[in-house]
């Protein structure tokens, strides 16, 4: 089994970009997310190399991991950002993404968020309904600016992925219905307060086949022709994100090269290709470092209870997602088959089911791999558990990039009325 290139076993123990994970656990305690800046940069480079020669811009999907240090790293590397809330927009600006490189998507932007986007002068607001388009037009009239709009389309494609993650299929709330897309084009063509700068879609997440992307691309090209018929000239076609990674450690993940080759054949003139990867940039660049609290058997089933649960890493509970779990130092002896579970009061608080593991004892460290995307960003305070520390390994040093929370962080913002009881 090959681990990620930044994770190497040396002298019997696992190192992250040269630093023993044991040392990181001793310094920052567990649970703790650990990221590799070098691996994130390699992932960015892979996109750039693969699409070299094509007019392509990369926009990082902030929701995958909105940690300030990661955003800063990517902003400095020249990427743009795709955001889905005012909060993500402000985080992106704070991290140094130029407003001109930010795209705002999402079905439920509030008027306050639309106004923020217009005032900040971002690259495009990707609208997802006729009502949103009209709300945006009204706000741009009030402010006295012309809103740069992208239309987010729903291409009615059902790629092979978890049903929760297929966002461009019929029956999904995302994007414009084809009839609304036509109406939106006509509306924008008549409006002096709206300017169509792009066409957008996102077919889903953790996709491993190229074909649905090529079908989505053809759909974008079809709507581009219709836009041009209306005298509009969008400057970008945004294929969204969703490029899958290899969670099992086998296989190469999404065949980017094949996608680039397909797009080279069908690239219309006068437009830029935009991609919005989240997982493919940060997913395999992060791990969750946890400690075994107890091992036990209940009615013959073996359990390894660790100090992180679904509040730290929700993906296994929510999607039945598989994450490899490896010991930081392997013990010898026959393997055991066990569920790896957390301390949360829910049956669903399972990090791995019937997993074959080398023998474990209380106090042992485990690394839960490929948790750089949608790990920390989907964490919660459920069961009143403060979030753990987050650490970025950068140029041979482990940097604390988010401190461990305290109980004070949990109750901040709460108000107990004085005359209660
Ligand atoms: N662009 C848009 C408009 C999106 O909605 C998303 C993800 C992306 C880009 C980035 O997708 P990526 O390249 O990271 O797959 N919580 C789920 C993933 C939900 C993704 C939602 N949208 C998970 O843990 O797998």
CSV table of C-alpha atoms and ligand atoms in Angstrom, one decimal:
chain,number,residue,atom,x,y,z
A,1,UNK,CA,0.0,0.0,0.0
A,2,UNK,CA,1.5,3.3,-1.0
A,3,UNK,CA,0.9,6.2,1.3
A,4,UNK,CA,0.9,9.8,0.1
A,5,UNK,CA,4.4,10.9,-1.1
A,6,UNK,CA,4.8,13.2,1.9
A,7,UNK,CA,4.2,10.4,4.4
A,8,UNK,CA,7.2,8.2,4.7
A,9,UNK,CA,8.0,5.4,7.2
A,10,UNK,CA,11.5,5.9,8.6
A,11,UNK,CA,13.0,3.9,11.5
A,12,UNK,CA,9.7,2.2,12.0
A,13,UNK,CA,7.6,5.3,12.4
A,14,UNK,CA,5.6,7.6,10.1
A,15,UNK,CA,7.1,11.0,9.2
A,16,UNK,CA,5.2,13.9,7.6
A,17,UNK,CA,7.5,15.7,5.2
A,18,UNK,CA,10.5,14.6,7.4
A,19,UNK,CA,8.9,15.3,10.8
A,20,UNK,CA,8.0,12.4,13.0
A,21,UNK,CA,4.2,12.4,13.6
A,22,UNK,CA,5.0,11.3,17.2
A,23,UNK,CA,6.7,14.7,17.7
A,24,UNK,CA,3.8,16.6,16.3
A,25,UNK,CA,1.4,14.7,18.6
A,26,UNK,CA,3.7,15.4,21.6
A,27,UNK,CA,3.9,19.1,20.7
A,28,UNK,CA,0.3,19.9,19.7
A,29,UNK,CA,-1.6,17.0,21.3
A,30,UNK,CA,-4.3,15.0,19.6
A,31,UNK,CA,-6.7,15.0,17.7
A,32,UNK,CA,-4.8,17.2,15.3
A,33,UNK,CA,-5.0,17.8,11.6
A,34,UNK,CA,-1.6,17.8,9.9
A,35,UNK,CA,-1.1,19.3,6.4
A,36,UNK,CA,1.7,19.3,3.9
A,37,UNK,CA,2.3,22.6,2.1
A,38,UNK,CA,4.6,20.8,-0.3
A,39,UNK,CA,2.0,18.3,-1.3
A,40,UNK,CA,-0.6,21.1,-1.9
A,41,UNK,CA,1.9,22.8,-4.2
A,42,UNK,CA,2.6,19.6,-6.1
A,43,UNK,CA,-1.2,19.1,-6.6
A,44,UNK,CA,-1.5,22.7,-8.0
A,45,UNK,CA,1.5,22.1,-10.2
A,46,UNK,CA,-0.1,18.9,-11.6
A,47,UNK,CA,-3.1,20.9,-12.8
A,48,UNK,CA,-1.0,23.6,-14.3
A,49,UNK,CA,1.3,21.2,-16.1
A,50,UNK,CA,-1.6,19.1,-17.4
A,51,UNK,CA,-3.5,22.0,-18.8
A,52,UNK,CA,-0.4,23.9,-20.1
A,53,UNK,CA,-1.1,25.5,-23.5
A,54,UNK,CA,-4.9,25.9,-22.8
A,55,UNK,CA,-6.2,29.2,-21.5
A,56,UNK,CA,-7.0,27.8,-18.0
A,57,UNK,CA,-7.5,29.4,-14.6
A,58,UNK,CA,-7.6,27.6,-11.3
A,59,UNK,CA,-10.0,28.6,-8.6
A,60,UNK,CA,-9.7,26.8,-5.3
A,61,UNK,CA,-13.0,25.7,-3.8
A,62,UNK,CA,-12.6,27.3,-0.3
A,63,UNK,CA,-15.2,24.9,1.3
A,64,UNK,CA,-12.8,22.0,1.0
A,65,UNK,CA,-10.6,23.6,3.6
A,66,UNK,CA,-10.9,27.3,4.5
A,67,UNK,CA,-7.9,27.4,6.9
A,68,UNK,CA,-6.2,30.8,6.6
A,69,UNK,CA,-2.7,29.4,6.1
A,70,UNK,CA,-3.9,27.1,3.3
A,71,UNK,CA,-5.8,30.0,1.6
A,72,UNK,CA,-2.7,32.3,1.9
A,73,UNK,CA,-0.5,29.6,0.4
A,74,UNK,CA,-2.8,29.2,-2.6
A,75,UNK,CA,-3.4,32.9,-3.0
A,76,UNK,CA,0.3,33.5,-3.2
A,77,UNK,CA,0.6,30.7,-5.7
A,78,UNK,CA,-1.6,32.8,-8.0
A,79,UNK,CA,-4.9,30.8,-7.7
A,80,UNK,CA,-8.3,32.3,-7.6
A,81,UNK,CA,-11.1,31.3,-5.2
A,82,UNK,CA,-14.6,29.9,-5.5
A,83,UNK,CA,-16.7,30.8,-2.5
A,84,UNK,CA,-20.2,29.9,-1.4
A,85,UNK,CA,-21.0,32.4,1.4
A,86,UNK,CA,-20.1,35.8,2.6
A,87,UNK,CA,-18.0,34.2,5.3
A,88,UNK,CA,-15.9,32.4,2.6
A,89,UNK,CA,-15.7,35.5,0.6
A,90,UNK,CA,-14.3,37.5,3.5
A,91,UNK,CA,-11.9,34.7,4.4
A,92,UNK,CA,-10.6,34.7,0.8
A,93,UNK,CA,-10.1,38.4,0.7
A,94,UNK,CA,-8.4,38.3,4.0
A,95,UNK,CA,-6.0,35.6,2.8
A,96,UNK,CA,-5.0,37.8,-0.1
A,97,UNK,CA,-7.0,36.5,-3.1
A,98,UNK,CA,-7.6,39.5,-5.3
A,99,UNK,CA,-11.3,40.3,-5.6
A,100,UNK,CA,-10.9,40.0,-9.4
A,101,UNK,CA,-10.1,36.3,-8.9
A,102,UNK,CA,-13.1,35.3,-6.8
A,103,UNK,CA,-16.3,33.6,-8.0
A,104,UNK,CA,-19.3,33.4,-5.7
A,105,UNK,CA,-21.6,30.4,-6.3
A,106,UNK,CA,-24.4,28.9,-4.2
A,107,UNK,CA,-28.2,28.6,-4.4
A,108,UNK,CA,-29.1,30.7,-1.4
A,109,UNK,CA,-27.1,34.0,-1.4
A,110,UNK,CA,-28.7,36.6,0.7
A,111,UNK,CA,-29.2,40.2,-0.4
A,112,UNK,CA,-26.4,41.2,2.0
A,113,UNK,CA,-24.1,38.7,0.5
A,114,UNK,CA,-24.9,39.8,-3.1
A,115,UNK,CA,-24.3,43.4,-2.0
A,116,UNK,CA,-21.0,42.5,-0.4
A,117,UNK,CA,-19.9,40.7,-3.6
A,118,UNK,CA,-20.8,43.7,-5.8
A,119,UNK,CA,-19.1,46.2,-3.5
A,120,UNK,CA,-15.9,44.1,-3.4
A,121,UNK,CA,-15.9,44.0,-7.2
A,122,UNK,CA,-15.5,40.2,-7.5
A,123,UNK,CA,-14.9,38.4,-10.8
A,124,UNK,CA,-18.5,37.0,-11.0
A,125,UNK,CA,-21.5,36.1,-9.1
A,126,UNK,CA,-22.8,32.7,-10.4
A,127,UNK,CA,-26.5,33.0,-10.2
A,128,UNK,CA,-28.7,29.9,-9.8
A,129,UNK,CA,-32.2,31.2,-10.3
A,130,UNK,CA,-34.2,33.9,-12.1
A,131,UNK,CA,-35.2,35.4,-8.8
A,132,UNK,CA,-31.6,35.7,-7.8
A,133,UNK,CA,-30.7,37.3,-11.1
A,134,UNK,CA,-33.5,39.9,-10.6
A,135,UNK,CA,-32.4,40.5,-7.0
A,136,UNK,CA,-28.8,41.1,-8.2
A,137,UNK,CA,-30.0,43.4,-10.9
A,138,UNK,CA,-31.9,45.5,-8.3
A,139,UNK,CA,-28.9,45.7,-6.0
A,140,UNK,CA,-26.6,46.7,-8.8
A,141,UNK,CA,-29.0,49.5,-9.8
A,142,UNK,CA,-29.0,50.7,-6.2
A,143,UNK,CA,-25.3,50.7,-5.9
A,144,UNK,CA,-24.8,52.1,-9.4
A,145,UNK,CA,-22.6,49.4,-10.8
A,146,UNK,CA,-23.0,46.8,-13.5
A,147,UNK,CA,-23.0,43.3,-12.0
A,148,UNK,CA,-20.7,40.7,-13.5
A,149,UNK,CA,-22.8,37.6,-13.7
A,150,UNK,CA,-22.1,34.0,-14.5
A,151,UNK,CA,-25.0,31.6,-15.1
A,152,UNK,CA,-24.8,28.4,-13.2
A,153,UNK,CA,-26.4,25.7,-15.3
A,154,UNK,CA,-27.9,22.4,-14.3
A,155,UNK,CA,-26.7,20.0,-17.1
A,156,UNK,CA,-28.9,17.1,-15.9
A,157,UNK,CA,-25.9,14.7,-15.7
A,158,UNK,CA,-25.6,11.9,-13.2
A,159,UNK,CA,-21.9,11.0,-12.8
A,160,UNK,CA,-21.0,7.9,-10.8
A,161,UNK,CA,-20.5,9.1,-7.2
A,162,UNK,CA,-22.3,9.1,-3.9
A,163,UNK,CA,-25.9,10.5,-4.4
A,164,UNK,CA,-25.2,13.3,-1.9
A,165,UNK,CA,-22.4,14.5,-4.1
A,166,UNK,CA,-24.0,14.5,-7.6
A,167,UNK,CA,-25.0,18.2,-7.8
A,168,UNK,CA,-25.7,18.5,-11.5
A,169,UNK,CA,-28.3,15.9,-11.9
A,170,UNK,CA,-32.1,16.3,-12.4
A,171,UNK,CA,-33.6,16.4,-8.9
A,172,UNK,CA,-30.7,18.4,-7.5
A,173,UNK,CA,-31.3,22.0,-6.3
A,174,UNK,CA,-28.3,23.4,-8.0
A,175,UNK,CA,-28.1,25.6,-11.1
A,176,UNK,CA,-30.7,26.9,-13.6
A,177,UNK,CA,-33.2,24.8,-15.3
A,178,UNK,CA,-32.6,24.9,-19.1
A,179,UNK,CA,-35.7,27.0,-19.7
A,180,UNK,CA,-34.6,29.5,-17.0
A,181,UNK,CA,-31.1,29.6,-18.5
A,182,UNK,CA,-32.7,30.7,-21.8
A,183,UNK,CA,-34.8,33.3,-20.0
A,184,UNK,CA,-31.7,34.5,-18.1
A,185,UNK,CA,-29.8,35.1,-21.3
A,186,UNK,CA,-32.6,37.1,-22.8
A,187,UNK,CA,-33.0,39.1,-19.6
A,188,UNK,CA,-29.3,39.9,-19.3
A,189,UNK,CA,-29.2,40.9,-23.0
A,190,UNK,CA,-31.9,43.5,-22.3
A,191,UNK,CA,-30.4,44.7,-19.0
A,192,UNK,CA,-28.1,47.6,-18.6
A,193,UNK,CA,-27.2,46.6,-15.0
A,194,UNK,CA,-26.1,43.1,-15.7
A,195,UNK,CA,-23.1,41.9,-17.7
A,196,UNK,CA,-22.7,38.2,-18.6
A,197,UNK,CA,-19.0,37.3,-18.0
A,198,UNK,CA,-19.2,33.5,-17.7
A,199,UNK,CA,-21.1,30.2,-17.8
A,200,UNK,CA,-20.7,27.8,-14.9
A,201,UNK,CA,-21.6,24.4,-13.7
A,202,UNK,CA,-20.5,21.8,-11.2
A,203,UNK,CA,-21.5,18.2,-11.8
A,204,UNK,CA,-20.6,16.8,-8.5
A,205,UNK,CA,-17.7,15.7,-6.3
A,206,UNK,CA,-15.4,12.7,-6.0
A,207,UNK,CA,-15.9,11.8,-9.6
A,208,UNK,CA,-13.4,9.5,-11.3
A,209,UNK,CA,-14.6,9.4,-15.0
A,210,UNK,CA,-13.9,11.9,-17.6
A,211,UNK,CA,-17.0,11.3,-19.7
A,212,UNK,CA,-19.5,13.3,-17.6
A,213,UNK,CA,-17.1,16.3,-17.7
A,214,UNK,CA,-16.9,16.2,-21.5
A,215,UNK,CA,-20.7,16.0,-21.7
A,216,UNK,CA,-20.9,19.0,-19.3
A,217,UNK,CA,-18.3,20.8,-21.5
A,218,UNK,CA,-20.5,20.2,-24.6
A,219,UNK,CA,-23.5,21.6,-22.7
A,220,UNK,CA,-21.5,24.7,-21.7
A,221,UNK,CA,-20.5,25.2,-25.4
A,222,UNK,CA,-24.1,24.8,-26.5
A,223,UNK,CA,-25.2,27.6,-24.0
A,224,UNK,CA,-22.2,29.7,-25.1
A,225,UNK,CA,-23.6,29.6,-28.7
A,226,UNK,CA,-27.0,30.6,-27.4
A,227,UNK,CA,-25.4,33.5,-25.4
A,228,UNK,CA,-23.6,34.7,-28.5
A,229,UNK,CA,-26.9,34.5,-30.4
A,230,UNK,CA,-28.2,37.0,-27.9
A,231,UNK,CA,-25.2,39.3,-28.6
A,232,UNK,CA,-23.5,38.3,-25.2
A,233,UNK,CA,-19.9,37.4,-25.0
A,234,UNK,CA,-19.0,35.5,-21.8
A,235,UNK,CA,-15.3,35.3,-21.3
A,236,UNK,CA,-15.1,32.0,-19.3
A,237,UNK,CA,-16.6,28.6,-19.2
A,238,UNK,CA,-16.3,27.1,-15.7
A,239,UNK,CA,-16.4,23.3,-15.4
A,240,UNK,CA,-16.5,23.4,-11.6
A,241,UNK,CA,-14.6,20.9,-9.4
A,242,UNK,CA,-15.2,17.4,-8.3
A,243,UNK,CA,-12.0,15.7,-9.5
A,244,UNK,CA,-11.8,12.5,-7.4
A,245,UNK,CA,-8.8,11.3,-5.4
A,246,UNK,CA,-7.8,7.7,-4.6
A,247,UNK,CA,-9.0,7.2,-1.1
A,248,UNK,CA,-8.0,3.6,-1.1
A,249,UNK,CA,-4.4,4.4,-2.0
A,250,UNK,CA,-4.7,2.3,-5.2
A,251,UNK,CA,-5.2,3.8,-8.6
A,252,UNK,CA,-4.3,7.2,-9.8
A,253,UNK,CA,-7.4,9.1,-9.0
A,254,UNK,CA,-9.0,11.3,-11.6
A,255,UNK,CA,-7.4,11.1,-15.0
A,256,UNK,CA,-6.7,14.8,-15.5
A,257,UNK,CA,-4.6,14.2,-18.6
A,258,UNK,CA,-7.5,12.6,-20.4
A,259,UNK,CA,-9.7,15.6,-19.5
A,260,UNK,CA,-7.2,18.0,-20.8
A,261,UNK,CA,-6.8,16.1,-24.0
A,262,UNK,CA,-10.6,16.0,-24.5
A,263,UNK,CA,-10.9,19.7,-23.9
A,264,UNK,CA,-8.1,20.6,-26.2
A,265,UNK,CA,-10.2,19.0,-29.0
A,266,UNK,CA,-13.3,21.0,-28.2
A,267,UNK,CA,-12.0,24.4,-27.0
A,268,UNK,CA,-14.1,27.3,-28.4
A,269,UNK,CA,-12.2,30.4,-29.3
A,270,UNK,CA,-12.4,33.5,-27.2
A,271,UNK,CA,-13.0,31.9,-23.8
A,272,UNK,CA,-11.0,30.8,-20.8
A,273,UNK,CA,-11.5,27.4,-19.1
A,274,UNK,CA,-12.0,27.6,-15.4
A,275,UNK,CA,-11.6,24.8,-13.0
A,276,UNK,CA,-12.6,24.8,-9.3
A,277,UNK,CA,-10.9,21.9,-7.6
A,278,UNK,CA,-11.1,21.6,-3.8
A,279,UNK,CA,-10.4,18.0,-2.8
A,280,UNK,CA,-7.9,17.4,-5.6
A,281,UNK,CA,-5.7,20.1,-4.2
A,282,UNK,CA,-5.8,19.5,-0.5
A,283,UNK,CA,-7.5,16.1,0.1
A,284,UNK,CA,-4.3,13.9,0.1
A,285,UNK,CA,-2.3,16.7,1.7
A,286,UNK,CA,-3.9,16.3,5.1
A,287,UNK,CA,-4.3,13.7,7.8
A,288,UNK,CA,-6.0,13.5,11.1
A,289,UNK,CA,-3.7,12.4,13.9
A,290,UNK,CA,-5.5,10.6,16.7
A,291,UNK,CA,-4.7,8.6,19.8
A,292,UNK,CA,-6.2,5.3,20.9
A,293,UNK,CA,-8.0,5.7,24.2
A,294,UNK,CA,-9.2,2.2,24.7
A,295,UNK,CA,-9.7,-1.1,23.0
A,296,UNK,CA,-12.6,-3.4,23.9
A,297,UNK,CA,-15.0,-6.1,22.7
A,298,UNK,CA,-18.8,-5.8,23.0
A,299,UNK,CA,-20.6,-9.1,22.2
A,300,UNK,CA,-17.6,-10.4,20.3
A,301,UNK,CA,-17.2,-7.3,18.1
A,302,UNK,CA,-13.8,-5.5,18.6
A,303,UNK,CA,-13.7,-1.7,18.9
A,304,UNK,CA,-10.8,0.7,18.9
A,305,UNK,CA,-11.9,3.9,20.7
A,306,UNK,CA,-9.9,7.0,19.6
A,307,UNK,CA,-10.0,10.6,20.7
A,308,UNK,CA,-11.6,11.9,17.5
A,309,UNK,CA,-15.0,11.3,16.3
A,310,UNK,CA,-17.7,12.4,13.8
A,311,UNK,CA,-17.4,15.9,15.2
A,312,UNK,CA,-13.8,16.0,13.9
A,313,UNK,CA,-14.3,13.9,10.7
A,314,UNK,CA,-17.9,13.5,9.5
A,315,UNK,CA,-17.3,11.9,6.1
A,316,UNK,CA,-17.5,8.2,7.2
A,317,UNK,CA,-20.7,8.8,9.2
A,318,UNK,CA,-22.3,11.0,6.5
A,319,UNK,CA,-21.3,9.2,3.3
A,320,UNK,CA,-19.9,5.9,4.5
A,321,UNK,CA,-16.6,7.2,3.2
A,322,UNK,CA,-13.5,5.1,3.4
A,323,UNK,CA,-10.3,6.6,4.9
A,324,UNK,CA,-7.2,4.6,5.3
A,325,UNK,CA,-6.1,4.4,9.0
A,326,UNK,CA,-2.4,3.6,9.6
A,327,UNK,CA,-0.5,3.3,12.9
A,328,UNK,CA,2.3,5.8,13.4
A,329,UNK,CA,4.4,3.0,14.8
A,330,UNK,CA,3.4,-0.5,13.8
A,331,UNK,CA,3.4,-3.2,16.5
A,332,UNK,CA,4.2,-6.7,15.6
A,333,UNK,CA,1.7,-9.4,16.0
A,334,UNK,CA,-1.4,-10.8,14.3
A,335,UNK,CA,-3.7,-8.1,12.8
A,336,UNK,CA,-7.1,-7.5,14.5
A,337,UNK,CA,-10.3,-6.7,12.8
A,338,UNK,CA,-12.1,-3.8,14.5
A,339,UNK,CA,-14.4,-0.8,14.2
A,340,UNK,CA,-12.5,2.5,14.8
A,341,UNK,CA,-15.0,4.6,16.7
A,342,UNK,CA,-15.0,8.0,18.5
A,343,UNK,CA,-16.3,9.2,21.8
A,344,UNK,CA,-19.6,10.8,20.5
A,345,UNK,CA,-22.9,9.5,21.7
A,346,UNK,CA,-24.2,8.2,18.4
A,347,UNK,CA,-24.0,4.8,16.7
A,348,UNK,CA,-23.0,6.6,13.6
A,349,UNK,CA,-19.8,7.8,15.2
A,350,UNK,CA,-17.7,5.3,13.3
A,351,UNK,CA,-14.4,6.3,11.5
A,352,UNK,CA,-13.9,2.8,10.0
A,353,UNK,CA,-15.9,-0.4,10.0
A,354,UNK,CA,-14.4,-3.9,10.2
A,355,UNK,CA,-11.0,-2.6,9.5
A,356,UNK,CA,-8.0,-4.9,9.6
A,357,UNK,CA,-5.4,-3.2,11.8
A,358,UNK,CA,-2.0,-4.1,13.3
A,359,UNK,CA,-2.4,-4.8,17.0
A,360,UNK,CA,-3.1,-1.6,19.0
A,361,UNK,CA,-2.9,-0.5,22.6
A,362,UNK,CA,-4.1,2.5,24.5
A,363,UNK,CA,-1.9,5.4,23.8
A,364,UNK,CA,-0.9,4.4,20.3
A,365,UNK,CA,-1.1,7.0,17.6
A,366,UNK,CA,-3.1,6.5,14.3
A,367,UNK,CA,-3.1,8.6,11.2
A,368,UNK,CA,-6.4,8.9,9.3
A,369,UNK,CA,-5.3,9.6,5.8
A,370,UNK,CA,-6.6,11.8,3.0
A,371,UNK,CA,-8.6,14.1,5.3
A,372,UNK,CA,-7.2,17.5,4.0
A,373,UNK,CA,-10.5,18.2,2.3
A,374,UNK,CA,-13.9,18.2,4.0
A,375,UNK,CA,-12.4,17.1,7.2
A,376,UNK,CA,-11.8,20.1,9.4
A,377,UNK,CA,-14.2,22.2,7.3
A,378,UNK,CA,-17.1,19.9,8.2
A,379,UNK,CA,-16.2,19.6,11.8
A,380,UNK,CA,-18.6,20.6,14.6
A,381,UNK,CA,-18.9,21.2,18.3
A,382,UNK,CA,-21.3,18.3,18.7
A,383,UNK,CA,-21.2,16.8,22.3
A,384,UNK,CA,-19.4,20.1,23.3
A,385,UNK,CA,-16.1,19.0,22.0
A,386,UNK,CA,-13.6,21.8,21.3
A,387,UNK,CA,-12.0,21.4,17.9
A,388,UNK,CA,-8.4,20.1,17.8
A,389,UNK,CA,-5.3,21.9,16.7
A,390,UNK,CA,-4.3,22.2,13.0
A,391,UNK,CA,-0.7,22.1,11.9
A,392,UNK,CA,1.0,22.9,8.6
A,393,UNK,CA,4.3,21.4,7.7
A,394,UNK,CA,6.1,24.0,5.7
A,395,UNK,CA,9.8,24.0,4.7
A,396,UNK,CA,10.7,21.3,7.2
A,397,UNK,CA,8.9,22.9,10.2
A,398,UNK,CA,5.6,22.1,11.8
A,399,UNK,CA,3.6,25.4,12.3
A,400,UNK,CA,0.6,25.7,14.4
A,401,UNK,CA,-2.0,27.2,12.0
A,402,UNK,CA,-5.1,26.9,14.2
A,403,UNK,CA,-4.8,26.5,18.0
A,404,UNK,CA,-6.8,23.9,19.8
A,405,UNK,CA,-10.0,25.3,21.0
A,406,UNK,CA,-11.0,25.6,24.7
A,407,UNK,CA,-14.4,25.3,26.4
A,408,UNK,CA,-14.4,29.1,26.4
A,409,UNK,CA,-14.6,28.9,22.5
A,410,UNK,CA,-17.7,26.7,22.9
A,411,UNK,CA,-19.7,29.2,25.0
A,412,UNK,CA,-18.5,32.4,23.4
A,413,UNK,CA,-21.5,34.2,22.0
A,414,UNK,CA,-24.0,32.6,24.4
A,415,UNK,CA,-26.2,34.8,26.5
A,416,UNK,CA,-28.0,33.6,29.6
A,417,UNK,CA,-30.8,36.0,30.6
A,418,UNK,CA,-30.1,37.4,34.0
A,419,UNK,CA,-33.6,36.9,35.4
A,420,UNK,CA,-33.8,33.3,34.3
A,421,UNK,CA,-35.4,31.0,36.9
B,1,LIG,N1,-17.3,24.1,-7.2
B,1,LIG,C1,-18.5,24.0,-6.6
B,1,LIG,C2,-19.6,24.9,-7.1
B,1,LIG,C3,-18.8,23.1,-5.6
B,1,LIG,O1,-20.0,23.1,-5.1
B,1,LIG,C4,-17.8,22.3,-5.1
B,1,LIG,C5,-18.0,21.3,-4.1
B,1,LIG,C6,-16.5,22.4,-5.7
B,1,LIG,C7,-16.3,23.3,-6.7
B,1,LIG,C8,-15.3,21.6,-5.3
B,1,LIG,O2,-15.5,20.2,-5.4
B,1,LIG,P1,-14.3,19.2,-5.1
B,1,LIG,O3,-13.3,19.5,-6.2
B,1,LIG,O4,-13.7,19.5,-3.8
B,1,LIG,O5,-14.9,17.9,-5.2
B,1,LIG,N2,-18.6,17.2,1.6
B,1,LIG,C9,-18.4,16.4,0.5
B,1,LIG,C10,-18.0,17.2,-0.8
B,1,LIG,C11,-19.1,18.3,-1.1
B,1,LIG,C12,-18.6,19.1,-2.2
B,1,LIG,C13,-19.5,20.3,-2.4
B,1,LIG,N3,-19.2,21.1,-3.5
B,1,LIG,C14,-17.3,15.4,0.8
B,1,LIG,O6,-16.8,15.3,1.9
B,1,LIG,O7,-17.0,14.5,0.0
